[in-house]
Amino acid sequence: MYAADVPEAPAAPTVTQVALVMRLAWLAPDANGLAVDEYEVVVLESDDVTWSAVLATCDGSDPTIVAAVTCDVPMAALRAAPFALVLNDPVRAKVRAHNLLGWSLSYSPPTVLGDPVRTEPAAPPTAPTEGALTDDT
């Protein structure tokens, strides 16, 4: 028997663009007597109803993510299935915490205003060539 309980739900996470990724960050909640050992981070899909985990890049069981209370999600992952977000869609996330006794009773509130999805420019279709009116200088 423990003089502890499941962790509280974290506060709403923030979502900020950093180069070609969206950084999801949250504050560690009150662990209620036992250390938080895992987070579950979910992102709202383009249907504005379904929340899905971003396990490939934001695995909340990774001790590094648990310690940092942050993870980076590439823009390409947010534009692909299952999220299918498009240019300028806001990225909204929510988080819950886990300790030895189980998961928070609820998720955090969702991100209020997440940075919007951006796209990185595509590579030029061909290598540049020297024109008739140009030279090496």
PDB file of C-alpha atoms in Angstrom:
ATOM      1  CA  MET A   1       0.000   0.000   0.000  1.00  0.00           C
ATOM      2  CA  TYR A   2       1.263   3.466  -0.882  1.00  0.00           C
ATOM      3  CA  ALA A   3       0.582   6.847   0.649  1.00  0.00           C
ATOM      4  CA  ALA A   4       0.276   8.116  -2.900  1.00  0.00           C
ATOM      5  CA  ASP A   5      -2.129   8.431  -5.814  1.00  0.00           C
ATOM      6  CA  VAL A   6      -2.044   8.708  -9.600  1.00  0.00           C
ATOM      7  CA  PRO A   7      -0.493  11.949 -10.879  1.00  0.00           C
ATOM      8  CA  GLU A   8      -2.556  15.042 -11.491  1.00  0.00           C
ATOM      9  CA  ALA A   9      -3.234  16.004 -15.105  1.00  0.00           C
ATOM     10  CA  PRO A  10      -0.609  18.385 -16.490  1.00  0.00           C
ATOM     11  CA  ALA A  11      -1.507  21.945 -17.490  1.00  0.00           C
ATOM     12  CA  ALA A  12      -2.201  22.562 -21.180  1.00  0.00           C
ATOM     13  CA  PRO A  13       0.958  22.006 -23.243  1.00  0.00           C
ATOM     14  CA  THR A  14       2.489  24.626 -25.498  1.00  0.00           C
ATOM     15  CA  VAL A  15       3.229  24.048 -29.170  1.00  0.00           C
ATOM     16  CA  THR A  16       5.971  26.151 -30.743  1.00  0.00           C
ATOM     17  CA  GLN A  17       7.657  25.910 -34.122  1.00  0.00           C
ATOM     18  CA  VAL A  18      11.417  25.348 -33.920  1.00  0.00           C
ATOM     19  CA  ALA A  19      12.947  25.065 -37.394  1.00  0.00           C
ATOM     20  CA  LEU A  20      11.169  22.175 -39.149  1.00  0.00           C
ATOM     21  CA  VAL A  21       9.608  20.663 -36.019  1.00  0.00           C
ATOM     22  CA  MET A  22       6.840  21.529 -33.609  1.00  0.00           C
ATOM     23  CA  ARG A  23       8.060  21.489 -30.008  1.00  0.00           C
ATOM     24  CA  LEU A  24       5.443  20.211 -27.570  1.00  0.00           C
ATOM     25  CA  ALA A  25       6.212  21.187 -23.986  1.00  0.00           C
ATOM     26  CA  TRP A  26       4.356  20.831 -20.704  1.00  0.00           C
ATOM     27  CA  LEU A  27       4.967  21.276 -17.002  1.00  0.00           C
ATOM     28  CA  ALA A  28       5.362  18.172 -14.871  1.00  0.00           C
ATOM     29  CA  PRO A  29       2.194  17.785 -12.788  1.00  0.00           C
ATOM     30  CA  ASP A  30       1.949  16.985  -9.092  1.00  0.00           C
ATOM     31  CA  ALA A  31       3.047  13.341  -9.020  1.00  0.00           C
ATOM     32  CA  ASN A  32       1.097  12.682  -5.777  1.00  0.00           C
ATOM     33  CA  GLY A  33       3.874  10.821  -3.994  1.00  0.00           C
ATOM     34  CA  LEU A  34       5.345   8.631  -6.742  1.00  0.00           C
ATOM     35  CA  ALA A  35       7.542   9.808  -9.615  1.00  0.00           C
ATOM     36  CA  VAL A  36       6.005  10.251 -13.050  1.00  0.00           C
ATOM     37  CA  ASP A  37       7.494   7.523 -15.237  1.00  0.00           C
ATOM     38  CA  GLU A  38       5.653   8.116 -18.503  1.00  0.00           C
ATOM     39  CA  TYR A  39       3.576  10.638 -20.443  1.00  0.00           C
ATOM     40  CA  GLU A  40       1.082  10.107 -23.214  1.00  0.00           C
ATOM     41  CA  VAL A  41       1.063  12.941 -25.732  1.00  0.00           C
ATOM     42  CA  VAL A  42      -1.746  13.143 -28.280  1.00  0.00           C
ATOM     43  CA  VAL A  43      -2.351  15.564 -31.165  1.00  0.00           C
ATOM     44  CA  LEU A  44      -5.673  16.562 -32.697  1.00  0.00           C
ATOM     45  CA  GLU A  45      -6.169  15.242 -36.219  1.00  0.00           C
ATOM     46  CA  SER A  46      -7.547  17.316 -39.094  1.00  0.00           C
ATOM     47  CA  ASP A  47     -11.104  16.055 -38.402  1.00  0.00           C
ATOM     48  CA  ASP A  48     -11.077  18.174 -35.184  1.00  0.00           C
ATOM     49  CA  VAL A  49     -12.425  15.158 -33.256  1.00  0.00           C
ATOM     50  CA  THR A  50      -9.808  12.399 -33.109  1.00  0.00           C
ATOM     51  CA  TRP A  51      -6.709  12.590 -30.895  1.00  0.00           C
ATOM     52  CA  SER A  52      -3.771  10.354 -31.866  1.00  0.00           C
ATOM     53  CA  ALA A  53      -0.413   9.609 -30.266  1.00  0.00           C
ATOM     54  CA  VAL A  54       2.829  10.644 -31.950  1.00  0.00           C
ATOM     55  CA  LEU A  55       4.800   7.633 -30.748  1.00  0.00           C
ATOM     56  CA  ALA A  56       7.493   7.672 -33.416  1.00  0.00           C
ATOM     57  CA  THR A  57       8.837  11.060 -32.317  1.00  0.00           C
ATOM     58  CA  CYS A  58       7.142  11.735 -28.999  1.00  0.00           C
ATOM     59  CA  ASP A  59       7.251   8.443 -27.096  1.00  0.00           C
ATOM     60  CA  GLY A  60       6.321   9.479 -23.564  1.00  0.00           C
ATOM     61  CA  SER A  61       7.881   6.324 -22.102  1.00  0.00           C
ATOM     62  CA  ASP A  62      11.333   7.518 -23.224  1.00  0.00           C
ATOM     63  CA  PRO A  63      13.205   8.634 -20.064  1.00  0.00           C
ATOM     64  CA  THR A  64      14.687  11.587 -21.973  1.00  0.00           C
ATOM     65  CA  ILE A  65      11.215  12.900 -22.817  1.00  0.00           C
ATOM     66  CA  VAL A  66       9.985  12.232 -19.270  1.00  0.00           C
ATOM     67  CA  ALA A  67      12.888  14.251 -17.841  1.00  0.00           C
ATOM     68  CA  ALA A  68      12.663  17.073 -20.399  1.00  0.00           C
ATOM     69  CA  VAL A  69       8.824  17.271 -20.444  1.00  0.00           C
ATOM     70  CA  THR A  70       9.145  18.175 -24.099  1.00  0.00           C
ATOM     71  CA  CYS A  71       9.346  16.468 -27.468  1.00  0.00           C
ATOM     72  CA  ASP A  72       9.756  17.497 -31.102  1.00  0.00           C
ATOM     73  CA  VAL A  73       7.390  16.407 -33.853  1.00  0.00           C
ATOM     74  CA  PRO A  74       8.533  16.935 -37.466  1.00  0.00           C
ATOM     75  CA  MET A  75       6.190  18.980 -39.670  1.00  0.00           C
ATOM     76  CA  ALA A  76       6.211  16.079 -42.136  1.00  0.00           C
ATOM     77  CA  ALA A  77       4.692  13.783 -39.461  1.00  0.00           C
ATOM     78  CA  LEU A  78       1.901  16.275 -38.777  1.00  0.00           C
ATOM     79  CA  ARG A  79       1.084  16.559 -42.479  1.00  0.00           C
ATOM     80  CA  ALA A  80       0.952  12.761 -42.919  1.00  0.00           C
ATOM     81  CA  ALA A  81      -1.644  10.214 -41.761  1.00  0.00           C
ATOM     82  CA  PRO A  82      -3.243  10.017 -39.302  1.00  0.00           C
ATOM     83  CA  PHE A  83      -2.994  13.769 -38.609  1.00  0.00           C
ATOM     84  CA  ALA A  84      -3.284  15.107 -42.183  1.00  0.00           C
ATOM     85  CA  LEU A  85      -2.936  18.713 -41.045  1.00  0.00           C
ATOM     86  CA  VAL A  86      -2.548  21.267 -43.817  1.00  0.00           C
ATOM     87  CA  LEU A  87      -0.770  24.587 -44.090  1.00  0.00           C
ATOM     88  CA  ASN A  88      -1.818  26.997 -41.313  1.00  0.00           C
ATOM     89  CA  ASP A  89      -3.813  24.409 -39.305  1.00  0.00           C
ATOM     90  CA  PRO A  90      -3.077  25.008 -35.608  1.00  0.00           C
ATOM     91  CA  VAL A  91      -1.310  22.140 -33.851  1.00  0.00           C
ATOM     92  CA  ARG A  92      -3.221  21.231 -30.692  1.00  0.00           C
ATOM     93  CA  ALA A  93      -1.983  18.692 -28.163  1.00  0.00           C
ATOM     94  CA  LYS A  94      -2.863  17.328 -24.758  1.00  0.00           C
ATOM     95  CA  VAL A  95      -0.928  15.210 -22.255  1.00  0.00           C
ATOM     96  CA  ARG A  96      -1.537  12.821 -19.367  1.00  0.00           C
ATOM     97  CA  ALA A  97       0.930  11.470 -16.822  1.00  0.00           C
ATOM     98  CA  HIS A  98       1.580   8.015 -15.390  1.00  0.00           C
ATOM     99  CA  ASN A  99       3.207   6.728 -12.214  1.00  0.00           C
ATOM    100  CA  LEU A 100       3.365   3.314 -10.529  1.00  0.00           C
ATOM    101  CA  LEU A 101      -0.326   3.587  -9.568  1.00  0.00           C
ATOM    102  CA  GLY A 102      -1.645   4.448 -13.043  1.00  0.00           C
ATOM    103  CA  TRP A 103      -2.610   7.272 -15.389  1.00  0.00           C
ATOM    104  CA  SER A 104      -3.883  10.730 -14.512  1.00  0.00           C
ATOM    105  CA  LEU A 105      -7.667  10.726 -14.201  1.00  0.00           C
ATOM    106  CA  SER A 106      -7.846  13.001 -17.246  1.00  0.00           C
ATOM    107  CA  TYR A 107      -5.727  14.558 -19.958  1.00  0.00           C
ATOM    108  CA  SER A 108      -4.497  18.103 -19.693  1.00  0.00           C
ATOM    109  CA  PRO A 109      -6.657  20.749 -21.305  1.00  0.00           C
ATOM    110  CA  PRO A 110      -5.734  21.014 -24.990  1.00  0.00           C
ATOM    111  CA  THR A 111      -3.281  23.576 -26.290  1.00  0.00           C
ATOM    112  CA  VAL A 112      -5.099  26.879 -26.555  1.00  0.00           C
ATOM    113  CA  LEU A 113      -3.200  28.387 -29.491  1.00  0.00           C
ATOM    114  CA  GLY A 114      -0.635  26.108 -31.073  1.00  0.00           C
ATOM    115  CA  ASP A 115       1.659  27.374 -33.800  1.00  0.00           C
ATOM    116  CA  PRO A 116       0.284  26.558 -37.259  1.00  0.00           C
ATOM    117  CA  VAL A 117       1.629  23.847 -39.532  1.00  0.00           C
ATOM    118  CA  ARG A 118       4.191  25.112 -41.994  1.00  0.00           C
ATOM    119  CA  THR A 119       5.757  23.414 -44.962  1.00  0.00           C
ATOM    120  CA  GLU A 120       9.392  23.364 -45.827  1.00  0.00           C
ATOM    121  CA  PRO A 121      10.241  24.394 -49.376  1.00  0.00           C
ATOM    122  CA  ALA A 122      10.787  21.620 -51.864  1.00  0.00           C
ATOM    123  CA  ALA A 123      14.196  21.120 -53.448  1.00  0.00           C
ATOM    124  CA  PRO A 124      14.636  22.784 -56.849  1.00  0.00           C
ATOM    125  CA  PRO A 125      13.605  20.412 -59.635  1.00  0.00           C
ATOM    126  CA  THR A 126      16.991  20.570 -61.357  1.00  0.00           C
ATOM    127  CA  ALA A 127      20.486  21.743 -60.555  1.00  0.00           C
ATOM    128  CA  PRO A 128      21.158  25.361 -61.505  1.00  0.00           C
ATOM    129  CA  THR A 129      22.940  25.872 -64.805  1.00  0.00           C
ATOM    130  CA  GLU A 130      25.102  28.650 -66.138  1.00  0.00           C
ATOM    131  CA  GLY A 131      23.236  30.759 -68.664  1.00  0.00           C
ATOM    132  CA  ALA A 132      24.506  32.433 -71.867  1.00  0.00           C
ATOM    133  CA  LEU A 133      24.945  35.780 -70.088  1.00  0.00           C
ATOM    134  CA  THR A 134      26.725  34.460 -66.986  1.00  0.00           C
ATOM    135  CA  ASP A 135      30.252  33.342 -66.245  1.00  0.00           C
ATOM    136  CA  ASP A 136      32.085  31.739 -63.321  1.00  0.00           C
ATOM    137  CA  THR A 137      32.496  35.044 -61.483  1.00  0.00           C
TER     138      THR A 137
END
